[in-house]
PDB file of C-alpha atoms in Angstrom:
ATOM      1  CA  MET A   1     -11.778  45.461  96.543  1.00 61.00           C
ATOM      2  CA  GLU A   2      -8.724  43.201  96.504  1.00 61.00           C
ATOM      3  CA  CYS A   3     -10.302  41.075  99.219  1.00 65.00           C
ATOM      4  CA  PHE A   4     -13.415  40.745  97.078  1.00 60.00           C
ATOM      5  CA  LYS A   5     -11.375  39.657  94.051  1.00 58.00           C
ATOM      6  CA  ARG A   6      -9.500  37.063  96.078  1.00 62.00           C
ATOM      7  CA  ARG A   7     -12.783  35.717  97.391  1.00 60.00           C
ATOM      8  CA  ILE A   8     -14.204  35.390  93.862  1.00 59.00           C
ATOM      9  CA  LEU A   9     -11.077  33.601  92.634  1.00 54.00           C
ATOM     10  CA  GLN A  10     -11.214  31.315  95.625  1.00 59.00           C
ATOM     11  CA  LEU A  11     -14.822  30.381  94.859  1.00 52.00           C
ATOM     12  CA  VAL A  12     -13.950  29.734  91.217  1.00 52.00           C
ATOM     13  CA  PHE A  13     -10.996  27.569  92.254  1.00 53.00           C
ATOM     14  CA  TYR A  14     -13.004  25.377  94.627  1.00 48.00           C
ATOM     15  CA  GLY A  15     -15.960  25.302  92.286  1.00 48.00           C
ATOM     16  CA  SER A  16     -13.732  24.009  89.482  1.00 50.00           C
ATOM     17  CA  TYR A  17     -13.414  20.679  91.270  1.00 47.00           C
ATOM     18  CA  ARG A  18     -17.167  20.149  90.893  1.00 47.00           C
ATOM     19  CA  MET A  19     -17.311  21.081  87.225  1.00 50.00           C
ATOM     20  CA  ASN A  20     -17.799  18.595  84.424  1.00 51.00           C
ATOM     21  CA  GLY A  21     -18.967  18.865  80.853  1.00 53.00           C
ATOM     22  CA  THR A  22     -17.546  19.266  77.377  1.00 52.00           C
ATOM     23  CA  LYS A  23     -15.119  21.691  75.801  1.00 52.00           C
ATOM     24  CA  TRP A  24     -16.434  22.985  72.489  1.00 51.00           C
ATOM     25  CA  LYS A  25     -13.582  25.257  71.449  1.00 51.00           C
ATOM     26  CA  SER A  26     -10.490  23.687  72.951  1.00 57.00           C
ATOM     27  CA  GLU A  27      -8.108  26.658  72.774  1.00 61.00           C
ATOM     28  CA  TYR A  28     -10.650  29.188  74.031  1.00 58.00           C
ATOM     29  CA  ASP A  29     -11.837  26.956  76.857  1.00 60.00           C
ATOM     30  CA  SER A  30      -8.263  26.157  77.879  1.00 65.00           C
ATOM     31  CA  ASN A  31      -7.390  29.848  78.106  1.00 66.00           C
ATOM     32  CA  ILE A  32     -10.365  30.461  80.399  1.00 62.00           C
ATOM     33  CA  ARG A  33      -9.437  27.530  82.611  1.00 64.00           C
ATOM     34  CA  ASN A  34      -5.809  28.622  82.828  1.00 68.00           C
ATOM     35  CA  PHE A  35      -6.765  32.213  83.660  1.00 67.00           C
ATOM     36  CA  PHE A  36      -8.833  31.059  86.630  1.00 62.00           C
ATOM     37  CA  LYS A  37      -6.312  28.342  87.550  1.00 62.00           C
ATOM     38  CA  MET A  38      -8.808  25.562  86.899  1.00 61.00           C
ATOM     39  CA  GLU A  39      -6.319  22.956  85.640  1.00 59.00           C
ATOM     40  CA  ASN A  40      -7.811  20.234  87.837  1.00 54.00           C
ATOM     41  CA  THR A  41     -11.262  20.191  86.207  1.00 55.00           C
ATOM     42  CA  LYS A  42     -12.237  16.933  84.561  1.00 57.00           C
ATOM     43  CA  ILE A  43     -13.737  18.185  81.323  1.00 57.00           C
ATOM     44  CA  LYS A  44     -13.496  16.080  78.214  1.00 61.00           C
ATOM     45  CA  ASP A  45     -12.320  17.604  74.966  1.00 60.00           C
ATOM     46  CA  GLN A  46     -15.030  17.061  72.346  1.00 64.00           C
ATOM     47  CA  PRO A  47     -14.823  19.497  69.428  1.00 74.00           C
ATOM     48  CA  LEU A  48     -17.845  20.357  67.307  1.00 79.00           C
ATOM     49  CA  LYS A  49     -18.215  18.487  64.022  1.00 87.00           C
ATOM     50  CA  GLU A  50     -19.381  20.013  60.772  1.00 89.00           C
ATOM     51  CA  CYS A  51     -22.272  18.759  58.650  1.00 91.00           C
ATOM     52  CA  GLN A  52     -24.163  20.073  55.635  1.00 92.00           C
ATOM     53  CA  TRP A  53     -27.677  19.747  54.257  1.00 94.00           C
ATOM     54  CA  LYS A  54     -27.825  18.346  50.704  1.00 93.00           C
ATOM     55  CA  ILE A  55     -30.329  19.241  47.990  1.00 94.00           C
ATOM     56  CA  PRO A  56     -32.015  16.396  46.068  1.00 95.00           C
ATOM     57  CA  GLY A  57     -31.024  15.513  42.532  1.00 93.00           C
ATOM     58  CA  ILE A  58     -32.923  16.717  39.481  1.00 93.00           C
ATOM     59  CA  ARG A  59     -36.334  15.022  39.044  1.00 93.00           C
ATOM     60  CA  TYR A  60     -36.331  14.035  42.729  1.00 97.00           C
ATOM     61  CA  THR A  61     -38.378  15.589  45.521  1.00 98.00           C
ATOM     62  CA  LEU A  62     -36.929  15.540  48.997  1.00 98.00           C
ATOM     63  CA  PHE A  63     -39.181  14.877  51.982  1.00 98.00           C
ATOM     64  CA  CYS A  64     -37.616  15.463  55.394  1.00 97.00           C
ATOM     65  CA  CYS A  65     -39.783  13.942  58.103  1.00 96.00           C
ATOM     66  CA  ASP A  66     -39.751  13.562  61.854  1.00 95.00           C
ATOM     67  CA  GLY A  67     -41.870  12.706  64.856  1.00 92.00           C
ATOM     68  CA  ALA A  68     -41.958  14.469  68.209  1.00 89.00           C
ATOM     69  CA  ALA A  69     -43.419  13.949  71.655  1.00 82.00           C
ATOM     70  CA  ASN A  70     -44.114  15.813  74.861  1.00 75.00           C
ATOM     71  CA  GLY A  71     -43.367  12.569  76.717  1.00 69.00           C
ATOM     72  CA  ASN A  72     -43.169   8.897  75.837  1.00 63.00           C
ATOM     73  CA  PRO A  73     -45.934   7.897  75.493  1.00 64.00           C
ATOM     74  CA  SER A  74     -47.898  11.154  75.303  1.00 74.00           C
ATOM     75  CA  ALA A  75     -49.337  13.484  72.684  1.00 82.00           C
ATOM     76  CA  GLU A  76     -47.369  12.711  69.522  1.00 89.00           C
ATOM     77  CA  GLY A  77     -46.940  14.801  66.408  1.00 92.00           C
ATOM     78  CA  TYR A  78     -45.255  14.410  63.060  1.00 94.00           C
ATOM     79  CA  GLY A  79     -43.853  16.859  60.567  1.00 96.00           C
ATOM     80  CA  VAL A  80     -42.824  16.731  56.914  1.00 97.00           C
ATOM     81  CA  ILE A  81     -41.228  19.342  54.691  1.00 98.00           C
ATOM     82  CA  ALA A  82     -40.960  18.896  50.907  1.00 98.00           C
ATOM     83  CA  ARG A  83     -38.107  20.512  48.931  1.00 97.00           C
ATOM     84  CA  ASN A  84     -37.233  20.452  45.224  1.00 96.00           C
ATOM     85  CA  HIS A  85     -33.807  20.232  43.571  1.00 94.00           C
ATOM     86  CA  GLN A  86     -33.438  24.005  43.886  1.00 94.00           C
ATOM     87  CA  SER A  87     -33.961  23.716  47.666  1.00 94.00           C
ATOM     88  CA  GLN A  88     -37.289  25.566  47.427  1.00 96.00           C
ATOM     89  CA  VAL A  89     -39.971  24.600  49.931  1.00 97.00           C
ATOM     90  CA  ILE A  90     -42.882  22.980  48.094  1.00 97.00           C
ATOM     91  CA  GLY A  91     -44.988  22.518  51.198  1.00 97.00           C
ATOM     92  CA  THR A  92     -45.130  21.358  54.794  1.00 97.00           C
ATOM     93  CA  ILE A  93     -47.242  19.114  56.986  1.00 96.00           C
ATOM     94  CA  SER A  94     -47.890  19.109  60.718  1.00 96.00           C
ATOM     95  CA  GLY A  95     -50.090  16.393  62.157  1.00 94.00           C
ATOM     96  CA  SER A  96     -51.200  14.865  65.427  1.00 93.00           C
ATOM     97  CA  VAL A  97     -51.102  11.147  66.145  1.00 89.00           C
ATOM     98  CA  GLY A  98     -52.605  11.417  69.607  1.00 82.00           C
ATOM     99  CA  LEU A  99     -51.458   9.287  72.521  1.00 81.00           C
ATOM    100  CA  ALA A 100     -48.648   7.085  71.220  1.00 81.00           C
ATOM    101  CA  THR A 101     -44.890   6.613  71.296  1.00 79.00           C
ATOM    102  CA  SER A 102     -42.352   8.713  69.419  1.00 79.00           C
ATOM    103  CA  PHE A 103     -41.436   5.672  67.308  1.00 84.00           C
ATOM    104  CA  ILE A 104     -45.030   5.394  66.054  1.00 89.00           C
ATOM    105  CA  ALA A 105     -45.079   9.096  65.204  1.00 90.00           C
ATOM    106  CA  LYS A 106     -41.906   8.714  63.127  1.00 93.00           C
ATOM    107  CA  ASP A 107     -43.370   5.692  61.291  1.00 94.00           C
ATOM    108  CA  VAL A 108     -46.550   7.638  60.525  1.00 93.00           C
ATOM    109  CA  SER A 109     -44.491  10.547  59.171  1.00 94.00           C
ATOM    110  CA  VAL A 110     -42.798   8.253  56.631  1.00 96.00           C
ATOM    111  CA  VAL A 111     -46.027   6.628  55.433  1.00 96.00           C
ATOM    112  CA  PHE A 112     -47.827   9.970  55.238  1.00 94.00           C
ATOM    113  CA  THR A 113     -44.893  11.250  53.173  1.00 96.00           C
ATOM    114  CA  THR A 114     -45.532   8.703  50.427  1.00 97.00           C
ATOM    115  CA  GLU A 115     -49.259   9.462  50.403  1.00 97.00           C
ATOM    116  CA  TRP A 116     -48.580  13.175  50.181  1.00 96.00           C
ATOM    117  CA  ALA A 117     -46.046  12.587  47.389  1.00 97.00           C
ATOM    118  CA  ILE A 118     -48.813  11.006  45.293  1.00 96.00           C
ATOM    119  CA  LYS A 119     -51.034  14.056  45.798  1.00 95.00           C
ATOM    120  CA  LEU A 120     -48.130  16.276  44.720  1.00 95.00           C
ATOM    121  CA  GLN A 121     -47.757  14.099  41.585  1.00 95.00           C
ATOM    122  CA  CYS A 122     -44.213  13.067  42.454  1.00 96.00           C
ATOM    123  CA  SER A 123     -42.749   9.877  41.010  1.00 95.00           C
ATOM    124  CA  LYS A 124     -39.200   9.895  42.391  1.00 97.00           C
ATOM    125  CA  ILE A 125     -38.711  10.831  46.014  1.00 98.00           C
ATOM    126  CA  ILE A 126     -36.100  10.878  48.748  1.00 98.00           C
ATOM    127  CA  ILE A 127     -37.220  10.312  52.325  1.00 98.00           C
ATOM    128  CA  ARG A 128     -34.759  11.728  54.837  1.00 97.00           C
ATOM    129  CA  SER A 129     -34.921  11.407  58.614  1.00 96.00           C
ATOM    130  CA  SER A 130     -32.593  11.820  61.568  1.00 94.00           C
ATOM    131  CA  ASP A 131     -33.820   8.495  62.991  1.00 93.00           C
ATOM    132  CA  LYS A 132     -31.502   5.826  61.593  1.00 94.00           C
ATOM    133  CA  THR A 133     -33.553   2.983  63.061  1.00 93.00           C
ATOM    134  CA  VAL A 134     -36.712   4.074  61.250  1.00 94.00           C
ATOM    135  CA  MET A 135     -34.870   4.590  57.962  1.00 95.00           C
ATOM    136  CA  LYS A 136     -33.232   1.161  58.207  1.00 94.00           C
ATOM    137  CA  ALA A 137     -36.564  -0.514  58.902  1.00 94.00           C
ATOM    138  CA  PHE A 138     -38.344   1.034  55.903  1.00 95.00           C
ATOM    139  CA  ARG A 139     -35.321   0.515  53.679  1.00 94.00           C
ATOM    140  CA  ASN A 140     -35.480  -3.202  54.472  1.00 94.00           C
ATOM    141  CA  GLY A 141     -39.240  -3.373  54.015  1.00 92.00           C
ATOM    142  CA  MET A 142     -39.929  -3.795  57.746  1.00 94.00           C
ATOM    143  CA  VAL A 143     -43.070  -1.669  57.796  1.00 94.00           C
ATOM    144  CA  PRO A 144     -45.251  -1.898  60.939  1.00 92.00           C
ATOM    145  CA  TRP A 145     -48.347  -4.041  60.367  1.00 94.00           C
ATOM    146  CA  TYR A 146     -50.771  -1.224  61.189  1.00 92.00           C
ATOM    147  CA  LEU A 147     -49.311   0.904  58.365  1.00 94.00           C
ATOM    148  CA  ARG A 148     -48.433  -1.797  55.830  1.00 95.00           C
ATOM    149  CA  ALA A 149     -51.618  -1.547  53.722  1.00 96.00           C
ATOM    150  CA  ARG A 150     -51.309   2.226  53.376  1.00 96.00           C
ATOM    151  CA  TRP A 151     -47.603   1.885  52.607  1.00 96.00           C
ATOM    152  CA  LEU A 152     -48.077  -0.705  49.844  1.00 96.00           C
ATOM    153  CA  THR A 153     -50.889   1.301  48.240  1.00 96.00           C
ATOM    154  CA  SER A 154     -48.927   4.549  48.072  1.00 96.00           C
ATOM    155  CA  THR A 155     -45.514   3.143  47.151  1.00 96.00           C
ATOM    156  CA  SER A 156     -46.986   1.148  44.248  1.00 95.00           C
ATOM    157  CA  ARG A 157     -47.591   4.477  42.509  1.00 96.00           C
ATOM    158  CA  LEU A 158     -44.020   5.750  42.970  1.00 97.00           C
ATOM    159  CA  SER A 159     -41.274   4.804  40.535  1.00 96.00           C
ATOM    160  CA  ASP A 160     -38.362   5.265  42.933  1.00 97.00           C
ATOM    161  CA  ILE A 161     -37.941   5.781  46.678  1.00 97.00           C
ATOM    162  CA  GLN A 162     -34.595   6.465  48.312  1.00 97.00           C
ATOM    163  CA  PHE A 163     -34.030   6.504  52.060  1.00 97.00           C
ATOM    164  CA  GLU A 164     -31.436   8.705  53.727  1.00 96.00           C
ATOM    165  CA  ASP A 165     -30.627   9.189  57.387  1.00 93.00           C
ATOM    166  CA  CYS A 166     -29.036  12.420  58.519  1.00 94.00           C
ATOM    167  CA  HIS A 167     -27.883  14.242  61.630  1.00 93.00           C
ATOM    168  CA  LYS A 168     -30.630  15.922  63.623  1.00 92.00           C
ATOM    169  CA  GLU A 169     -28.793  19.256  63.325  1.00 93.00           C
ATOM    170  CA  ILE A 170     -29.719  19.365  59.622  1.00 94.00           C
ATOM    171  CA  SER A 171     -33.300  18.216  60.148  1.00 94.00           C
ATOM    172  CA  PHE A 172     -34.522  20.965  62.445  1.00 95.00           C
ATOM    173  CA  SER A 173     -37.342  22.202  60.206  1.00 96.00           C
ATOM    174  CA  ALA A 174     -39.069  18.786  60.201  1.00 96.00           C
ATOM    175  CA  GLU A 175     -38.613  18.574  63.967  1.00 94.00           C
ATOM    176  CA  SER A 176     -40.156  22.034  64.384  1.00 95.00           C
ATOM    177  CA  LEU A 177     -43.179  20.994  62.313  1.00 96.00           C
ATOM    178  CA  ALA A 178     -43.513  17.787  64.336  1.00 94.00           C
ATOM    179  CA  ARG A 179     -43.427  19.650  67.640  1.00 92.00           C
ATOM    180  CA  TYR A 180     -46.151  21.941  66.358  1.00 93.00           C
ATOM    181  CA  GLY A 181     -48.168  18.814  65.597  1.00 92.00           C
ATOM    182  CA  THR A 182     -48.028  17.684  69.227  1.00 91.00           C
ATOM    183  CA  GLY A 183     -50.260  20.612  70.160  1.00 90.00           C
ATOM    184  CA  LEU A 184     -52.946  19.847  67.579  1.00 92.00           C
ATOM    185  CA  PRO A 185     -56.145  17.895  68.305  1.00 91.00           C
ATOM    186  CA  GLN A 186     -55.815  14.154  67.695  1.00 89.00           C
ATOM    187  CA  GLY A 187     -56.137  13.242  64.025  1.00 88.00           C
ATOM    188  CA  THR A 188     -55.648  16.817  62.816  1.00 93.00           C
ATOM    189  CA  THR A 189     -53.392  17.396  59.798  1.00 94.00           C
ATOM    190  CA  ILE A 190     -52.369  20.846  58.582  1.00 95.00           C
ATOM    191  CA  ILE A 191     -50.911  21.113  55.083  1.00 95.00           C
ATOM    192  CA  HIS A 192     -49.296  24.310  53.804  1.00 95.00           C
ATOM    193  CA  ASN A 193     -48.427  25.047  50.207  1.00 95.00           C
ATOM    194  CA  GLY A 194     -44.987  26.635  50.241  1.00 95.00           C
ATOM    195  CA  ARG A 195     -43.270  27.711  53.425  1.00 94.00           C
ATOM    196  CA  PRO A 196     -45.539  28.745  56.308  1.00 92.00           C
ATOM    197  CA  SER A 197     -44.733  31.949  58.159  1.00 89.00           C
ATOM    198  CA  SER A 198     -44.463  29.972  61.405  1.00 86.00           C
ATOM    199  CA  LEU A 199     -41.425  28.110  60.082  1.00 92.00           C
ATOM    200  CA  VAL A 200     -38.752  30.668  60.861  1.00 89.00           C
ATOM    201  CA  GLN A 201     -35.731  28.719  59.604  1.00 91.00           C
ATOM    202  CA  VAL A 202     -35.112  25.960  57.084  1.00 95.00           C
ATOM    203  CA  GLU A 203     -31.928  24.118  56.206  1.00 95.00           C
ATOM    204  CA  MET A 204     -29.882  25.661  53.414  1.00 94.00           C
ATOM    205  CA  PRO A 205     -27.305  24.108  51.069  1.00 93.00           C
ATOM    206  CA  HIS A 206     -23.664  25.212  51.195  1.00 90.00           C
ATOM    207  CA  THR A 207     -24.161  26.148  54.847  1.00 92.00           C
ATOM    208  CA  THR A 208     -22.144  24.569  57.633  1.00 91.00           C
ATOM    209  CA  TYR A 209     -24.036  23.310  60.665  1.00 92.00           C
ATOM    210  CA  TYR A 210     -22.439  21.947  63.802  1.00 89.00           C
ATOM    211  CA  ARG A 211     -23.094  18.862  65.867  1.00 85.00           C
ATOM    212  CA  ILE A 212     -21.526  17.174  68.878  1.00 76.00           C
TER     213      ILE A 212
END
């Protein structure tokens, strides 16, 4: 038995030289490394960071949107979830773009958001996405040419549009809807009133989420 234990510790010791990665909980990870005498491992200390999902202000409707892909390019999908100032889910969208890039899917999700907002009779909206590049482009009016006509038509009927980028860890419901869209036939759009049963989790206010 003792021989077996020594052999295990020996394997751990030599294996520690090949280990790399990130420490999430510094004190806990350090105790484990010290117990197995793994002081020589080159693991960087990168603690988790906290982030929170914010509800929209009164009279504003929040649309969290995202695009997803099974490859790049490949079958692309987009997802949108609408929430009111009480954090209630108004509805969701999952759609398929077909063969495209993930960037195109994200652009489509933003434009479709404004068109859907009109159907929901919204006038003041917040568009939130974890893709900072897409949010910066739309914020500066740099709308892709193939979506510009649709964008101008829908936004002309909205009194205020705000753009917010966020961490992906607090945009997981939109990502889940987008990934569902990748499996739909090209051009298909599924709209749910309220929260669909397939959406197991949604972001909640006053809840701490963690990111790297």
